[in-house]
């Protein structure tokens, strides 16, 4: 761990002390610090359990945004084989915030599409921090049309703060591109499953996640606006993001009660970033299960079920 969240500072101190002891022992072989380090490890494990036992919505937002959390590229590299990236919207440009292409999942040909945030300064700038422009959504439309033509299931991996709000993006039809992508999700006659692996922000997420099955990682979030943006609008104070996060009902647990997501995928204790491999494997199992659930449905049944799912989404209400 190189990045600790604000509420993890006490944990950082304990784990740091344990590592200091081990570093001293490596420099001086006569030092025996095994018992002291083990005691600190036990204390850290207990504190980690306590911190993550009942996370507030705002803390879940922080975990969902953790820079070391596995991103779309990590999932594609691990879970999919024969991945062939497809670029461009055949209209303006290739948006590097959206990656997608043909691949195989457990030997089955699929189309995989997702938001990629990047993992260092250079890649984050190149990927625009996962915020897609209109050409990104038009690329996703093109890939979904291709998948529909050849009868390939579509898997989308959602991880975006939201669509890019820049002047150029608005001039090129950002809202229209998002609406068209959402419409295309509702039209294709192939299984469409979506996994929110980090942030599911605003229309930028809905454009990929209007699916037959929507799954969310345990500490991921999905909302119409960021807590900071909501607080700025409602209270004219971005520092009220904690209250906004509570009101937005953006956690996977709240959204399952409201009928927005279909399943919650467990994360390792301490969040996905503490054991990326285990998290990716858990997502892979969930994708496999969801594909099997939809495997015997006809194109007409898939389209009808998807539309009904979203038409009924508000029927449970906040009192559910």
Coordinates of C-alpha atoms in Angstrom, one line a residue:
X1 CA 0.0 0.0 0.0
X2 CA 1.4 3.4 -1.0
X3 CA -1.8 5.4 -0.8
X4 CA -3.9 5.5 2.4
X5 CA -7.3 7.3 2.5
X6 CA -8.0 9.9 5.2
X7 CA -9.9 7.6 7.5
X8 CA -7.1 5.0 7.2
X9 CA -4.4 7.1 8.8
X10 CA -4.3 5.2 12.1
X11 CA -3.9 2.0 10.0
X12 CA -1.1 3.6 8.0
X13 CA 0.8 4.3 11.2
X14 CA 0.5 0.8 12.5
X15 CA 1.5 -0.9 9.2
X16 CA 4.3 1.7 8.8
X17 CA 5.8 0.8 12.2
X18 CA 5.6 -3.0 11.3
X19 CA 7.4 -2.3 8.1
X20 CA 10.1 -0.2 9.9
X21 CA 10.8 -3.1 12.2
X22 CA 11.2 -5.5 9.3
X23 CA 13.5 -3.0 7.5
X24 CA 15.7 -2.7 10.6
X25 CA 15.8 -6.5 10.9
X26 CA 16.9 -6.8 7.2
X27 CA 19.8 -4.5 7.9
X28 CA 20.8 -6.2 11.1
X29 CA 20.4 -10.0 11.1
X30 CA 20.9 -10.2 14.8
X31 CA 17.7 -8.3 15.5
X32 CA 14.7 -10.5 16.3
X33 CA 11.5 -8.5 15.6
X34 CA 9.2 -11.2 14.5
X35 CA 7.0 -11.2 17.6
X36 CA 6.7 -7.4 17.7
X37 CA 5.9 -7.2 13.9
X38 CA 3.4 -10.0 14.2
X39 CA 1.7 -8.2 17.1
X40 CA 1.5 -5.0 15.0
X41 CA 0.1 -7.1 12.0
X42 CA -2.7 -8.5 14.3
X43 CA -3.5 -5.0 15.5
X44 CA -3.6 -3.7 11.9
X45 CA -5.9 -6.5 10.9
X46 CA -8.3 -5.8 13.7
X47 CA -8.3 -2.1 12.9
X48 CA -8.9 -2.8 9.2
X49 CA -11.9 -5.0 10.1
X50 CA -13.3 -2.2 12.3
X51 CA -12.8 0.5 9.7
X52 CA -14.5 -1.4 6.9
X53 CA -17.2 -3.1 9.0
X54 CA -19.7 -0.3 8.3
X55 CA -18.4 2.3 5.9
X56 CA -20.4 5.5 5.4
X57 CA -21.5 6.4 1.9
X58 CA -18.8 9.1 1.7
X59 CA -16.1 6.7 2.7
X60 CA -17.3 4.2 0.1
X61 CA -16.9 7.1 -2.4
X62 CA -13.3 7.4 -1.3
X63 CA -12.7 3.7 -1.6
X64 CA -14.3 3.6 -5.1
X65 CA -11.9 6.4 -6.2
X66 CA -8.8 4.8 -4.8
X67 CA -5.9 5.3 -7.3
X68 CA -4.7 1.7 -6.8
X69 CA -8.0 0.1 -7.4
X70 CA -7.9 -2.3 -10.5
X71 CA -9.1 -0.5 -13.6
X72 CA -10.8 -1.6 -16.9
X73 CA -7.5 -2.6 -18.5
X74 CA -6.5 -4.8 -15.6
X75 CA -9.8 -6.7 -15.9
X76 CA -9.5 -7.1 -19.7
X77 CA -5.9 -8.3 -19.5
X78 CA -6.8 -10.9 -16.8
X79 CA -10.3 -12.1 -17.7
X80 CA -10.3 -11.9 -21.5
X81 CA -8.2 -13.6 -24.1
X82 CA -7.6 -12.7 -27.7
X83 CA -8.5 -9.1 -27.0
X84 CA -8.5 -7.1 -30.2
X85 CA -9.0 -3.4 -29.5
X86 CA -11.2 -1.4 -31.9
X87 CA -10.6 2.3 -32.2
X88 CA -12.5 5.4 -33.3
X89 CA -16.0 6.4 -33.9
X90 CA -15.6 6.7 -37.7
X91 CA -16.6 10.3 -37.3
X92 CA -14.2 12.5 -35.3
X93 CA -11.5 10.7 -33.3
X94 CA -10.6 7.8 -31.0
X95 CA -11.4 8.6 -27.3
X96 CA -8.8 6.9 -25.1
X97 CA -11.1 7.2 -22.1
X98 CA -13.2 4.4 -23.6
X99 CA -11.5 1.1 -24.5
X100 CA -13.3 -1.8 -26.2
X101 CA -13.0 -4.5 -28.7
X102 CA -13.5 -8.2 -29.5
X103 CA -12.4 -10.8 -27.1
X104 CA -13.1 -14.2 -25.6
X105 CA -14.4 -14.8 -22.1
X106 CA -14.0 -18.4 -21.1
X107 CA -13.7 -19.3 -24.8
X108 CA -16.9 -17.5 -25.7
X109 CA -16.6 -14.6 -28.2
X110 CA -17.8 -11.3 -26.6
X111 CA -17.6 -7.5 -27.1
X112 CA -16.0 -5.8 -24.1
X113 CA -16.3 -2.0 -23.5
X114 CA -15.2 0.0 -20.6
X115 CA -14.0 3.3 -19.1
X116 CA -10.3 3.4 -18.4
X117 CA -8.9 6.0 -15.9
X118 CA -5.2 5.2 -16.2
X119 CA -2.8 4.4 -13.4
X120 CA -0.1 7.1 -13.5
X121 CA 0.1 10.8 -14.4
X122 CA 0.8 10.2 -18.1
X123 CA -1.8 7.6 -18.6
X124 CA -4.4 9.5 -16.6
X125 CA -4.0 12.5 -18.8
X126 CA -4.1 10.4 -21.9
X127 CA -7.3 8.6 -20.7
X128 CA -8.8 12.0 -19.5
X129 CA -9.3 10.4 -16.1
X130 CA -12.0 8.1 -17.5
X131 CA -14.2 11.0 -18.6
X132 CA -15.4 10.2 -22.1
X133 CA -16.1 12.7 -24.8
X134 CA -18.9 12.3 -27.5
X135 CA -16.6 10.2 -29.7
X136 CA -16.2 7.7 -26.9
X137 CA -19.9 7.1 -26.6
X138 CA -20.2 7.0 -30.4
X139 CA -17.4 4.4 -30.4
X140 CA -19.4 2.3 -27.9
X141 CA -22.4 2.6 -30.2
X142 CA -20.4 1.3 -33.1
X143 CA -19.1 -1.6 -31.1
X144 CA -22.5 -2.5 -29.8
X145 CA -23.9 -2.5 -33.3
X146 CA -21.2 -4.8 -34.4
X147 CA -21.9 -7.1 -31.5
X148 CA -25.6 -7.2 -32.3
X149 CA -24.8 -7.9 -36.0
X150 CA -22.7 -11.0 -35.1
X151 CA -24.7 -12.2 -32.1
X152 CA -22.0 -11.4 -29.5
X153 CA -22.8 -10.8 -25.8
X154 CA -21.7 -7.3 -24.6
X155 CA -19.8 -6.8 -21.3
X156 CA -19.3 -3.3 -20.1
X157 CA -17.0 -2.2 -17.2
X158 CA -18.1 1.1 -15.7
X159 CA -15.6 3.4 -13.9
X160 CA -16.1 7.1 -14.6
X161 CA -16.6 10.3 -12.6
X162 CA -19.0 11.3 -15.4
X163 CA -18.9 12.5 -19.0
X164 CA -16.3 15.1 -19.9
X165 CA -17.9 18.6 -19.4
X166 CA -15.5 20.5 -21.6
X167 CA -16.6 23.1 -24.2
X168 CA -15.4 21.0 -27.2
X169 CA -17.4 18.0 -26.0
X170 CA -20.5 20.0 -25.7
X171 CA -20.0 21.5 -29.1
X172 CA -19.7 18.0 -30.6
X173 CA -23.0 16.8 -29.0
X174 CA -22.1 15.3 -25.7
X175 CA -25.7 14.8 -24.4
X176 CA -26.9 13.5 -27.8
X177 CA -24.1 10.9 -27.9
X178 CA -24.9 9.7 -24.3
X179 CA -28.6 9.5 -25.2
X180 CA -27.8 7.5 -28.4
X181 CA -25.6 5.1 -26.5
X182 CA -28.3 4.6 -23.9
X183 CA -30.8 4.0 -26.7
X184 CA -28.5 1.5 -28.3
X185 CA -28.2 -0.4 -25.1
X186 CA -31.9 -0.8 -25.1
X187 CA -32.1 -1.9 -28.7
X188 CA -29.5 -4.6 -29.1
X189 CA -30.8 -8.2 -29.2
X190 CA -27.8 -9.8 -27.4
X191 CA -27.1 -10.3 -23.7
X192 CA -25.8 -7.1 -22.2
X193 CA -24.2 -7.2 -18.7
X194 CA -22.5 -4.3 -16.9
X195 CA -20.3 -4.2 -13.8
X196 CA -19.6 -1.0 -11.9
X197 CA -16.0 -1.5 -10.8
X198 CA -15.4 1.9 -9.3
X199 CA -17.4 5.1 -9.9
X200 CA -20.6 5.1 -11.8
X201 CA -21.0 8.7 -12.5
X202 CA -24.1 10.3 -14.1
X203 CA -25.1 9.8 -17.7
X204 CA -21.5 8.7 -18.5
X205 CA -22.2 5.5 -16.6
X206 CA -25.9 5.0 -17.7
X207 CA -24.7 5.1 -21.3
X208 CA -22.9 1.8 -20.7
X209 CA -25.0 0.3 -17.9
X210 CA -28.5 0.2 -19.3
X211 CA -28.1 -3.6 -19.3
X212 CA -30.0 -6.9 -18.7
X213 CA -27.9 -7.4 -15.6
X214 CA -26.1 -4.8 -13.6
X215 CA -23.6 -5.8 -10.9
X216 CA -21.6 -3.6 -8.5
X217 CA -18.5 -4.2 -6.5
X218 CA -19.1 -4.0 -2.8
X219 CA -17.5 -0.5 -2.4
X220 CA -18.4 0.9 -5.8
X221 CA -20.8 3.8 -6.2
X222 CA -23.4 4.8 -8.8
X223 CA -25.2 8.1 -8.8
X224 CA -26.7 10.9 -11.0
X225 CA -24.0 13.4 -9.7
X226 CA -20.9 13.4 -7.5
X227 CA -21.5 14.2 -3.8
X228 CA -19.3 17.3 -4.3
X229 CA -21.4 18.5 -7.2
X230 CA -24.6 17.8 -5.4
X231 CA -23.5 19.7 -2.4
X232 CA -22.4 22.6 -4.5
X233 CA -25.9 22.8 -6.1
X234 CA -28.0 22.2 -3.0
X235 CA -26.0 23.9 -0.3
X236 CA -23.6 26.1 -2.3
X237 CA -20.9 24.3 -0.3
X238 CA -18.9 21.4 -1.7
X239 CA -17.7 20.6 1.8
X240 CA -21.1 19.2 2.6
X241 CA -20.3 16.2 0.4
X242 CA -20.8 13.8 3.3
X243 CA -24.5 14.8 3.7
X244 CA -24.9 14.7 -0.1
X245 CA -23.5 11.1 -0.3
X246 CA -26.0 10.0 2.4
X247 CA -28.9 11.6 0.5
X248 CA -27.9 10.3 -2.9
X249 CA -28.3 6.6 -2.0
X250 CA -25.3 5.8 -4.2
X251 CA -23.9 2.7 -2.5
X252 CA -24.3 -0.8 -4.0
X253 CA -26.3 -1.9 -0.9
X254 CA -28.8 1.0 -1.2
X255 CA -29.1 0.6 -5.0
X256 CA -29.8 -3.1 -4.7
X257 CA -32.7 -2.3 -2.3
X258 CA -34.0 0.2 -4.9
X259 CA -33.8 -2.3 -7.7
X260 CA -31.0 -0.5 -9.7
X261 CA -28.4 -3.3 -9.5
X262 CA -28.9 -7.0 -9.5
X263 CA -26.0 -8.3 -7.5
X264 CA -23.2 -7.1 -5.2
X265 CA -19.7 -8.6 -5.8
X266 CA -17.7 -8.9 -2.5
X267 CA -14.4 -7.1 -2.2
X268 CA -11.4 -8.2 -0.1
X269 CA -11.3 -6.6 3.3
X270 CA -9.9 -3.1 2.9
X271 CA -11.2 -2.7 -0.6
X272 CA -10.4 -4.0 -4.1
X273 CA -6.9 -2.3 -4.1
X274 CA -5.7 -4.6 -1.3
X275 CA -6.0 -7.7 -3.4
X276 CA -6.6 -6.8 -7.0
X277 CA -6.3 -10.4 -8.2
X278 CA -9.0 -11.7 -5.9
X279 CA -11.3 -8.8 -6.9
X280 CA -10.8 -9.5 -10.6
X281 CA -11.4 -13.2 -10.2
X282 CA -14.6 -12.4 -8.3
X283 CA -15.8 -10.1 -11.1
X284 CA -15.0 -12.9 -13.6
X285 CA -17.1 -15.4 -11.7
X286 CA -20.0 -12.9 -11.6
X287 CA -19.7 -12.2 -15.3
X288 CA -19.8 -15.9 -16.1
X289 CA -22.9 -16.4 -13.9
X290 CA -24.7 -13.5 -15.5
X291 CA -23.9 -14.7 -19.1
X292 CA -25.2 -18.1 -18.3
X293 CA -28.4 -16.6 -16.8
X294 CA -29.1 -14.9 -20.2
X295 CA -27.7 -17.6 -22.5
X296 CA -31.1 -19.2 -23.5
X297 CA -33.1 -16.0 -24.1
X298 CA -34.1 -15.0 -27.6
X299 CA -33.2 -11.5 -28.9
X300 CA -36.8 -10.4 -28.4
X301 CA -36.9 -11.7 -24.8
X302 CA -33.6 -9.9 -24.1
X303 CA -34.8 -6.6 -25.4
X304 CA -38.2 -6.9 -23.6
X305 CA -36.7 -7.9 -20.3
X306 CA -34.1 -5.0 -20.5
X307 CA -36.8 -2.4 -21.2
X308 CA -39.1 -3.7 -18.5
X309 CA -36.2 -3.7 -16.0
X310 CA -35.6 0.0 -16.4
X311 CA -39.3 0.9 -16.6
X312 CA -39.9 -0.7 -13.2
X313 CA -36.7 0.7 -11.6
X314 CA -38.5 3.4 -9.6
X315 CA -41.3 1.3 -8.4
X316 CA -39.7 0.2 -5.1
X317 CA -39.2 3.8 -3.9
X318 CA -36.9 5.0 -1.1
X319 CA -38.9 3.3 1.6
X320 CA -38.0 -0.2 0.2

